[in-house]
Short mmCIF file of C-alpha atoms in Angstrom, two decimals:
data_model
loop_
_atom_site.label_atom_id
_atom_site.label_comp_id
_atom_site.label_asym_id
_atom_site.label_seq_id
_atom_site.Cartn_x
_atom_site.Cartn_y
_atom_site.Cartn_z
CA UNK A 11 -5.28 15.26 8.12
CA UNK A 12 -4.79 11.49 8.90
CA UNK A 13 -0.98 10.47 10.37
CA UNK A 14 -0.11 6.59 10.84
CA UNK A 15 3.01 6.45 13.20
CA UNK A 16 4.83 2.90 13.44
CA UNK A 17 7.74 3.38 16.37
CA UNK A 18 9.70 0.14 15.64
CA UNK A 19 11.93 0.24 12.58
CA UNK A 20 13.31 -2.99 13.58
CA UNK A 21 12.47 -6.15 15.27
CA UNK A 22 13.19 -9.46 15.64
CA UNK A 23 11.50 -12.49 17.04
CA UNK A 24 12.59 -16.15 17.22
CA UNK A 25 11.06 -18.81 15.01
CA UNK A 26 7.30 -20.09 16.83
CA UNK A 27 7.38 -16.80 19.19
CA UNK A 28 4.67 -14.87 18.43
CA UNK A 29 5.21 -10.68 18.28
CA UNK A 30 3.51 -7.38 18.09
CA UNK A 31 3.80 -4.66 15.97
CA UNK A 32 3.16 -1.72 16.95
CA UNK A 33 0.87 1.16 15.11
CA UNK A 34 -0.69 4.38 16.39
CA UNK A 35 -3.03 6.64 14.07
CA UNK A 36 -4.61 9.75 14.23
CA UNK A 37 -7.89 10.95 12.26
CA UNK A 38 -10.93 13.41 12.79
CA UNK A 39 -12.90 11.05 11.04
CA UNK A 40 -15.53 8.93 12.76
CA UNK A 41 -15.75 6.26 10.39
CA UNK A 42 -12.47 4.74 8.87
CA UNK A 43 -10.37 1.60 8.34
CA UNK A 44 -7.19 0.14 9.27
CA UNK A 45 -4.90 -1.99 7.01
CA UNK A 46 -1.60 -3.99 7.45
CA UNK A 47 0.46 -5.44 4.82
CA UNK A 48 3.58 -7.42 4.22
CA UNK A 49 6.33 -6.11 1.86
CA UNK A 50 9.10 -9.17 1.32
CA UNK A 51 11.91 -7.99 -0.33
CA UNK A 52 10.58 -8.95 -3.61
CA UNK A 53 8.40 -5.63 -3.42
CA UNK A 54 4.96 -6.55 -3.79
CA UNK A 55 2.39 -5.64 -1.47
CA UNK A 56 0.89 -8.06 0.50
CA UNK A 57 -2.67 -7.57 2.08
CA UNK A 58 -3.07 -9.33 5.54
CA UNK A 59 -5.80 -7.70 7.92
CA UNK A 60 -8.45 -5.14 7.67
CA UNK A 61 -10.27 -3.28 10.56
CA UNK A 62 -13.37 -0.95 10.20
CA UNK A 63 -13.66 1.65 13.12
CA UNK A 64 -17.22 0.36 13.63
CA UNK A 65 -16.65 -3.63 14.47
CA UNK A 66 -16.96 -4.63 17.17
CA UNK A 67 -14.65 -7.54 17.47
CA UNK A 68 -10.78 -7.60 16.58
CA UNK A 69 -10.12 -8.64 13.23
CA UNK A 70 -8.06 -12.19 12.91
CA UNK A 71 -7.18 -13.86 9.71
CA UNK A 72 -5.06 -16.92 10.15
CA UNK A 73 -1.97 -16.17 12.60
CA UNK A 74 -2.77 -12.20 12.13
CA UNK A 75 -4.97 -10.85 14.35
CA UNK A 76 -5.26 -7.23 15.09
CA UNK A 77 -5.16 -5.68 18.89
CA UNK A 78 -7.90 -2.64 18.03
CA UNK A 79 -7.79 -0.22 20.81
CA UNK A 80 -10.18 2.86 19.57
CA UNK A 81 -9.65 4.84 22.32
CA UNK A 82 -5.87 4.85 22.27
CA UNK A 83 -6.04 5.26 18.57
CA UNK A 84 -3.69 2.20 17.74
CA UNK A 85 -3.96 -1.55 16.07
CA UNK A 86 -1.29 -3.35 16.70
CA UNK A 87 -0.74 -6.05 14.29
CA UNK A 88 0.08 -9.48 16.50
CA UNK A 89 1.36 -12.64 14.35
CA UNK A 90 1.43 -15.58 15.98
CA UNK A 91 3.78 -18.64 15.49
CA UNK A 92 6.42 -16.46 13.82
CA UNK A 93 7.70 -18.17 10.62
CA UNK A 94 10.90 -17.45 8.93
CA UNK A 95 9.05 -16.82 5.69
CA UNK A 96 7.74 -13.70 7.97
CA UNK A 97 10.84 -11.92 7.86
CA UNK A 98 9.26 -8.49 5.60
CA UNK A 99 9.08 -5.29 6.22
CA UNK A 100 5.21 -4.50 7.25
CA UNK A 101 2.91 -1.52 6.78
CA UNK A 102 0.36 0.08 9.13
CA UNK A 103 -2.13 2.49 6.80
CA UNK A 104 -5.35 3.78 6.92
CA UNK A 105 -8.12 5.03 4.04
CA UNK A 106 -8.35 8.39 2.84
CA UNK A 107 -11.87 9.55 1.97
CA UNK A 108 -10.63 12.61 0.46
CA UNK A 109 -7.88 11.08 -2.04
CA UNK A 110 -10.67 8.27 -3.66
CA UNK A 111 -10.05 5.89 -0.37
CA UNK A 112 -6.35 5.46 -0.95
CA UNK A 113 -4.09 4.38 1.76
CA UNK A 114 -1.79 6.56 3.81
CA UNK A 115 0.65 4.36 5.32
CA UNK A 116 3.02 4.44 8.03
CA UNK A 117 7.47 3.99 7.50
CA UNK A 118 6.82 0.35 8.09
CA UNK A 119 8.81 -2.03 10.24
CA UNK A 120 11.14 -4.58 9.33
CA UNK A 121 10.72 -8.03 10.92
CA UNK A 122 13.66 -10.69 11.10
CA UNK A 123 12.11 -14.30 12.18
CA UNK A 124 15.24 -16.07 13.47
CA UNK A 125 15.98 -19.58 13.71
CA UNK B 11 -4.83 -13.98 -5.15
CA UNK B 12 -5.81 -10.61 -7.02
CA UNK B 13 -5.62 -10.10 -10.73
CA UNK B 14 -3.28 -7.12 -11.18
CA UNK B 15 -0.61 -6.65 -13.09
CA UNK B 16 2.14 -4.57 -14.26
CA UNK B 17 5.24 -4.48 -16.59
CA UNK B 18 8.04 -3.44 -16.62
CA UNK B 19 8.78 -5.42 -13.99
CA UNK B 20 12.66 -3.56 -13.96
CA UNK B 21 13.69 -0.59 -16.11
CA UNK B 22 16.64 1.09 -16.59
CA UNK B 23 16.47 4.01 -18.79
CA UNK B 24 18.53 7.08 -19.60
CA UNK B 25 17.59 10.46 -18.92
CA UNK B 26 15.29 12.46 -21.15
CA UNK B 27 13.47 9.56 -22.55
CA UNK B 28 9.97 9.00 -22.35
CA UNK B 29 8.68 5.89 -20.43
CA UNK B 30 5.04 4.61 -19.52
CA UNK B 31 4.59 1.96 -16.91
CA UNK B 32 1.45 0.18 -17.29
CA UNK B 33 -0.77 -1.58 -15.00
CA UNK B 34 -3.78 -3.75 -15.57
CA UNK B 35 -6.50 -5.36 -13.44
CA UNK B 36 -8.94 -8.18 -14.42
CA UNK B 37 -11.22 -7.62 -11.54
CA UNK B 38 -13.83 -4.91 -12.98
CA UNK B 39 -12.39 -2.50 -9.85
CA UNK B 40 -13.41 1.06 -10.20
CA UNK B 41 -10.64 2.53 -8.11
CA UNK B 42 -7.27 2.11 -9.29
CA UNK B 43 -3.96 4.21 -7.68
CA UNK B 44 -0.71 4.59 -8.46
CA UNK B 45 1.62 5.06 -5.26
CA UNK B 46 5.68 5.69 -5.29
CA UNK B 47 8.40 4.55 -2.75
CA UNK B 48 12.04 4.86 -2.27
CA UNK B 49 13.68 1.43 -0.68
CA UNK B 50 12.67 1.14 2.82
CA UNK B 51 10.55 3.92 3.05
CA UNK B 52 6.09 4.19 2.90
CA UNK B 53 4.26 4.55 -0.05
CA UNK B 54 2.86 7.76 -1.17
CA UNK B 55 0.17 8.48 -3.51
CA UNK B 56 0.89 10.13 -6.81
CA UNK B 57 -2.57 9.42 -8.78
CA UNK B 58 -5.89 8.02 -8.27
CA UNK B 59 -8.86 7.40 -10.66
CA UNK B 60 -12.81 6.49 -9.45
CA UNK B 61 -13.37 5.03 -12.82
CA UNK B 62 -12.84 5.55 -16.91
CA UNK B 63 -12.20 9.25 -17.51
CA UNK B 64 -11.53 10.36 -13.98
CA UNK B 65 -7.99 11.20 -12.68
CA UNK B 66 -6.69 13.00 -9.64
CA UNK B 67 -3.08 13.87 -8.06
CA UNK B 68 -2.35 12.65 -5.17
CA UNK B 69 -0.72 14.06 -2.00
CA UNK B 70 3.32 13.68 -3.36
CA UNK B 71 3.66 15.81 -6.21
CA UNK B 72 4.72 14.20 -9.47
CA UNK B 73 5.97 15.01 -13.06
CA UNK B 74 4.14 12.13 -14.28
CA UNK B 75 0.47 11.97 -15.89
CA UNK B 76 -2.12 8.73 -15.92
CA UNK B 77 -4.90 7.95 -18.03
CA UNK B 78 -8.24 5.97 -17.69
CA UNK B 79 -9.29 5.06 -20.92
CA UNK B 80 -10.71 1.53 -20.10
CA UNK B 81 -12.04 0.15 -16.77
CA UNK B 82 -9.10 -2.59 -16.58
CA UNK B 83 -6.21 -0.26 -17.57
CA UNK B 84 -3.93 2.54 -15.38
CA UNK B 85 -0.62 3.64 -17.29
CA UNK B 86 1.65 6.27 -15.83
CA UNK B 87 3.79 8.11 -18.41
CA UNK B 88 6.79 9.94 -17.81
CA UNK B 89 7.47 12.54 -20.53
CA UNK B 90 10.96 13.04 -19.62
CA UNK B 91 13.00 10.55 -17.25
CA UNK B 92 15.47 12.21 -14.52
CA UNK B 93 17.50 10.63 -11.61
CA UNK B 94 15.54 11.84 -9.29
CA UNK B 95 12.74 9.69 -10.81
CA UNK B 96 14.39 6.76 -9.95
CA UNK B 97 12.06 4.43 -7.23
CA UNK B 98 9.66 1.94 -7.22
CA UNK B 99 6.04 2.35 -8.59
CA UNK B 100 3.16 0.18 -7.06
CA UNK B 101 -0.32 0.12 -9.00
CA UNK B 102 -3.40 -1.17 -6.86
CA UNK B 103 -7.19 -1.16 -7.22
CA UNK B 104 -10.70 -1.44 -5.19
CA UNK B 105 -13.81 -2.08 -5.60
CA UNK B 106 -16.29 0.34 -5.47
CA UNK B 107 -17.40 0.01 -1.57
CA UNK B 108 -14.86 2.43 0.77
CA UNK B 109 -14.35 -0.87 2.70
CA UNK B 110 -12.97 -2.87 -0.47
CA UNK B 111 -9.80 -4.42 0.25
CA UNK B 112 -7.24 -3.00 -2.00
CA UNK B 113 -4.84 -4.84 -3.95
CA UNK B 114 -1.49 -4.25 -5.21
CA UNK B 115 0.52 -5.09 -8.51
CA UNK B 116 4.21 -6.38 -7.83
CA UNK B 117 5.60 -2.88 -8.72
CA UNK B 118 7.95 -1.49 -11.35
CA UNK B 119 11.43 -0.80 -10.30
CA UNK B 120 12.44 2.27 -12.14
CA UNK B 121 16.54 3.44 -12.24
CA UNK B 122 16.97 6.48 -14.12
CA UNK B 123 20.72 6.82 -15.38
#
């Protein structure tokens, strides 16, 4: 059984700091991948980094980039330039081959950029 | 930006009555989900399909069913509403590779009176 643990249920970072947040999985499988989104408080679910247990290099896309550490089984989602419009609550989760490669996510943490 | 949709967008709706939520994608996606969560809290999977005529329950166990009559179209039907219904209901699809990025609607909030 796969288990995505995210410590931080809060945290907040100043406007143009960057910050990491922190998630820690555990899986027998040997191939698998890694997903973050954003939640704003509107509710939708925003899609913002992938990682495949195979690549080589640490995903980045934009300010996200993604601190892949396979042997410590975590990926620990770093934004950059923090932006207010970054305050969200965020989601660590990783595919499930045996539920049709669905997500199993972690409780999320909230982020609050401040001014 | 992906293609998916769902409405209600908000519902509120007494108990006993029958509701379907519906969901629609315009991206040919085999793989569509259905997933529920309580405010602040992670998603969990109530239903999956791999394509038209294929359904499956996911790991949080759920009074409602789902179809998959047509590629592009996921509804979730409740036969019989109760309080303890009351949450928010995400849709999402894939594509057909395991690695396929997958994509949510903006959610249904659901308040069962």
């Amino acid at each position: 059984a796969q288990k995505i643990t995210q410590t931080q249920p809060g945290m907040f970072v100043q406007e143009k700091e960057a910050v990491t947040l922190d998630c820690t999985y555990d899986t027998s499988d040997q191939s698998y991948g890694l997903f973050w989104y954003k939640q704003p408080s509107s509710g939708e679910m925003i899609f913002l980094i992938y990682q495949g247990s195979y690549d080589e290099q640490n995903a980045t896309e934009g300010r996200y980039s993604l601190n892949f550490q396979k042997a410590r089984k975590s990926a620990n989602l770093v934004i950059s330039a923090s932006q207010l419009g970054d305050s969200a609550m965020y989601f660590c989760a990783m595919r499930d081959l045996d539920s049709g490669y669905a997500l199993n996510f972690g409780k999320g943490t909230s982020l609050l950029v401040t001014p | 930006e992906a293609d998916i949709y769902q409405t209600p967008r908000y519902l509120v709706i007494g108990t006993g009555k029958k509701i379907t939520l519906e969901c629609s994608q315009t991206m040919g996606h085999d793989k569509m989900y259905w997933y529920q969560q309580d405010p602040g809290m992670e998603l969990h999977l109530i239903h999956y399909s791999y394509g038209v005529n294929s359904t499956e329950k996911g790991d949080l166990s759920s009074e409602s069913t789902v179809s998959r009559i047509r590629t592009e179209h996921f509804p979730l039907t409740l036969e019989s509403a109760r309080p303890s219904h009351t949450s928010q209901y995400l849709c999402a699809s894939s594509g057909r590779q395991g690695t396929d990025t997958q994509y949510f609607g903006p959610g249904t909030r659901l308040t069962v009176l």
